[in-house]
């Protein structure tokens, strides 16, 4: 059975002190061990959050990384720097693709770099509203998934977490339906994994939903057997709402 996972992407929010306080509140309010919890603060807050959650079951993730181990890449963070602190790293988020022009080849190189250094990628895939309205959801999601996994062995692919995040639902308050998300994940994410790596890998990979997730709507997604949790944005910035999502996930999955 795949362990449910709830990851909080804080994006460009929270000072170091605010991040410490939020991590402490989440740790103190956590009432389940059934769900794996990952916090993804800004780079500057990673050591401080690490100190707060050390010794607990909460895991730490980064929001991005560079594919090289070191070099003349001003402003970038390498997997070598992250692996001292983190277990997870978000790769290919739509905001990185949109605002920083990351393409599928850059995402592929980042996934490979993370795995090379023992970090678990949370690979983000998803379609824009225009692509959805044009009937291109399946092609977009399958292509993003396939290109990100090029060159990986089945053993490497099985270590991935994939987050289906329809771009039109991120930060808009407009979530996909559980039925829609399940269909995309079953056909175009797990289906692509199965076509490349086989049934066993496709069933081992944890797949999350992301896009305006709240304590009120999380059950609609995690009640589906093919959806293993959520990558949470805005609702992860308050302990009460993030804990609500975690505890509701535990209740439903139990």
Tab-separated table of C-alpha atoms in Angstrom, residues 8-174:
chain	number	residue	atom	x	y	z
A	8	UNK	CA	3.286	21.991	1.582
A	9	UNK	CA	4.831	24.309	-1.011
A	10	UNK	CA	5.332	27.643	0.747
A	11	UNK	CA	6.526	29.277	-2.500
A	12	UNK	CA	8.029	32.773	-1.915
A	13	UNK	CA	6.378	33.249	1.466
A	14	UNK	CA	7.462	33.387	5.118
A	15	UNK	CA	10.555	34.918	6.683
A	16	UNK	CA	12.900	32.600	8.549
A	17	UNK	CA	11.217	33.420	11.871
A	18	UNK	CA	7.755	32.954	10.381
A	19	UNK	CA	8.826	29.659	8.857
A	20	UNK	CA	10.119	28.415	12.184
A	21	UNK	CA	6.839	29.333	13.856
A	22	UNK	CA	4.748	27.649	11.170
A	23	UNK	CA	6.839	24.469	11.223
A	24	UNK	CA	6.576	24.335	15.015
A	25	UNK	CA	2.814	24.768	14.941
A	26	UNK	CA	2.446	22.007	12.355
A	27	UNK	CA	4.693	19.678	14.330
A	28	UNK	CA	2.831	20.321	17.570
A	29	UNK	CA	-0.581	19.883	15.955
A	30	UNK	CA	0.194	16.747	13.958
A	31	UNK	CA	-1.929	13.870	15.249
A	32	UNK	CA	-1.252	11.089	12.756
A	33	UNK	CA	1.668	8.983	11.577
A	34	UNK	CA	-0.327	7.498	8.713
A	35	UNK	CA	0.357	10.407	6.351
A	36	UNK	CA	3.869	11.417	5.326
A	37	UNK	CA	4.209	15.185	5.692
A	38	UNK	CA	6.714	17.277	3.728
A	39	UNK	CA	7.409	20.984	4.221
A	40	UNK	CA	8.974	22.920	1.340
A	41	UNK	CA	10.045	26.368	2.587
A	42	UNK	CA	12.127	28.927	0.668
A	43	UNK	CA	15.826	28.047	0.460
A	44	UNK	CA	16.840	30.578	3.110
A	45	UNK	CA	14.557	28.972	5.715
A	46	UNK	CA	15.569	25.351	5.102
A	47	UNK	CA	18.200	25.109	7.903
A	48	UNK	CA	15.899	26.787	10.427
A	49	UNK	CA	12.928	24.577	9.588
A	50	UNK	CA	15.222	21.551	9.654
A	51	UNK	CA	16.200	22.419	13.228
A	52	UNK	CA	12.546	22.695	14.274
A	53	UNK	CA	11.395	19.369	12.814
A	54	UNK	CA	14.531	17.338	13.527
A	55	UNK	CA	13.614	14.138	15.322
A	56	UNK	CA	9.990	14.257	14.156
A	57	UNK	CA	8.309	12.351	11.344
A	58	UNK	CA	8.025	15.498	9.201
A	59	UNK	CA	10.214	15.576	6.096
A	60	UNK	CA	11.866	18.562	4.453
A	61	UNK	CA	11.813	19.492	0.786
A	62	UNK	CA	13.202	22.227	-1.449
A	63	UNK	CA	11.253	24.076	-4.140
A	64	UNK	CA	13.819	23.730	-6.923
A	65	UNK	CA	17.414	22.767	-7.697
A	66	UNK	CA	20.032	23.061	-10.445
A	67	UNK	CA	21.109	19.969	-12.355
A	68	UNK	CA	24.851	20.585	-11.868
A	69	UNK	CA	26.672	19.736	-8.643
A	70	UNK	CA	28.619	23.026	-8.622
A	71	UNK	CA	29.707	25.779	-10.967
A	72	UNK	CA	29.284	29.336	-12.179
A	73	UNK	CA	25.509	29.467	-11.874
A	74	UNK	CA	24.793	32.609	-9.866
A	75	UNK	CA	21.706	32.389	-7.693
A	76	UNK	CA	21.237	28.622	-8.105
A	77	UNK	CA	21.213	25.803	-5.532
A	78	UNK	CA	22.735	22.401	-6.278
A	79	UNK	CA	21.586	18.952	-5.157
A	80	UNK	CA	24.853	18.601	-3.226
A	81	UNK	CA	23.868	21.625	-1.130
A	82	UNK	CA	20.336	20.354	-0.559
A	83	UNK	CA	20.947	16.750	0.354
A	84	UNK	CA	22.467	17.708	3.709
A	85	UNK	CA	19.073	19.085	4.762
A	86	UNK	CA	16.324	17.751	2.492
A	87	UNK	CA	14.755	14.481	1.465
A	88	UNK	CA	12.484	15.880	-1.276
A	89	UNK	CA	12.628	18.523	-3.992
A	90	UNK	CA	9.853	19.963	-6.156
A	91	UNK	CA	10.763	19.931	-9.847
A	92	UNK	CA	8.958	21.364	-12.868
A	93	UNK	CA	6.302	23.353	-11.029
A	94	UNK	CA	4.156	25.306	-13.477
A	95	UNK	CA	5.384	28.590	-12.016
A	96	UNK	CA	8.951	27.558	-12.825
A	97	UNK	CA	7.901	26.594	-16.330
A	98	UNK	CA	5.906	29.787	-16.877
A	99	UNK	CA	7.948	32.497	-15.157
A	100	UNK	CA	11.446	31.062	-15.514
A	101	UNK	CA	11.037	29.333	-18.872
A	102	UNK	CA	11.913	25.824	-17.712
A	103	UNK	CA	11.286	23.318	-20.496
A	104	UNK	CA	10.942	19.545	-20.450
A	105	UNK	CA	14.668	19.021	-21.038
A	106	UNK	CA	15.610	21.156	-18.029
A	107	UNK	CA	13.073	19.284	-15.929
A	108	UNK	CA	14.528	15.946	-17.085
A	109	UNK	CA	18.046	17.001	-16.088
A	110	UNK	CA	16.841	18.176	-12.685
A	111	UNK	CA	14.999	14.906	-12.017
A	112	UNK	CA	18.128	12.925	-12.880
A	113	UNK	CA	20.303	15.147	-10.654
A	114	UNK	CA	17.961	14.792	-7.693
A	115	UNK	CA	17.888	11.009	-7.977
A	116	UNK	CA	21.662	10.876	-8.401
A	117	UNK	CA	22.049	12.484	-4.991
A	118	UNK	CA	19.359	10.559	-3.148
A	119	UNK	CA	16.694	13.258	-3.225
A	120	UNK	CA	13.131	12.278	-4.092
A	121	UNK	CA	11.716	14.453	-6.877
A	122	UNK	CA	8.159	15.692	-6.653
A	123	UNK	CA	7.685	16.060	-10.399
A	124	UNK	CA	4.917	18.482	-11.368
A	125	UNK	CA	2.911	18.059	-14.570
A	126	UNK	CA	-0.274	19.740	-15.751
A	127	UNK	CA	-2.081	21.578	-18.511
A	128	UNK	CA	-3.025	25.231	-18.920
A	129	UNK	CA	-6.632	26.366	-19.322
A	130	UNK	CA	-6.111	26.919	-23.065
A	131	UNK	CA	-4.733	23.403	-23.448
A	132	UNK	CA	-7.612	21.964	-21.451
A	133	UNK	CA	-10.222	23.788	-23.538
A	134	UNK	CA	-8.490	22.581	-26.711
A	135	UNK	CA	-8.780	18.972	-25.556
A	136	UNK	CA	-5.020	18.610	-25.135
A	137	UNK	CA	-4.873	17.613	-21.460
A	138	UNK	CA	-3.912	13.992	-22.062
A	139	UNK	CA	-1.241	14.767	-24.641
A	140	UNK	CA	0.316	17.519	-22.508
A	141	UNK	CA	0.413	15.515	-19.281
A	142	UNK	CA	1.672	12.331	-20.956
A	143	UNK	CA	4.399	14.229	-22.827
A	144	UNK	CA	5.592	16.098	-19.727
A	145	UNK	CA	5.696	12.836	-17.776
A	146	UNK	CA	7.460	10.864	-20.487
A	147	UNK	CA	10.121	13.492	-21.204
A	148	UNK	CA	10.923	13.978	-17.525
A	149	UNK	CA	11.584	10.249	-17.132
A	150	UNK	CA	13.785	9.705	-20.188
A	151	UNK	CA	16.923	7.755	-19.336
A	152	UNK	CA	15.738	6.541	-15.937
A	153	UNK	CA	15.830	2.910	-14.876
A	154	UNK	CA	12.655	1.291	-13.501
A	155	UNK	CA	14.236	1.377	-10.035
A	156	UNK	CA	14.835	5.130	-10.299
A	157	UNK	CA	11.364	5.818	-11.664
A	158	UNK	CA	9.761	3.916	-8.793
A	159	UNK	CA	11.283	6.415	-6.331
A	160	UNK	CA	9.460	9.378	-7.863
A	161	UNK	CA	6.491	11.290	-6.584
A	162	UNK	CA	4.414	12.927	-9.321
A	163	UNK	CA	2.029	15.814	-8.711
A	164	UNK	CA	-0.760	16.463	-11.202
A	165	UNK	CA	-1.335	20.198	-11.001
A	166	UNK	CA	-3.687	21.628	-13.617
A	167	UNK	CA	-2.253	25.104	-14.128
A	168	UNK	CA	-5.702	26.687	-14.319
A	169	UNK	CA	-6.456	25.498	-10.764
A	170	UNK	CA	-3.293	26.733	-9.021
A	171	UNK	CA	-3.998	29.658	-6.717
A	172	UNK	CA	-7.313	30.417	-8.428
A	173	UNK	CA	-9.687	28.816	-5.950
A	174	UNK	CA	-10.935	26.680	-8.831
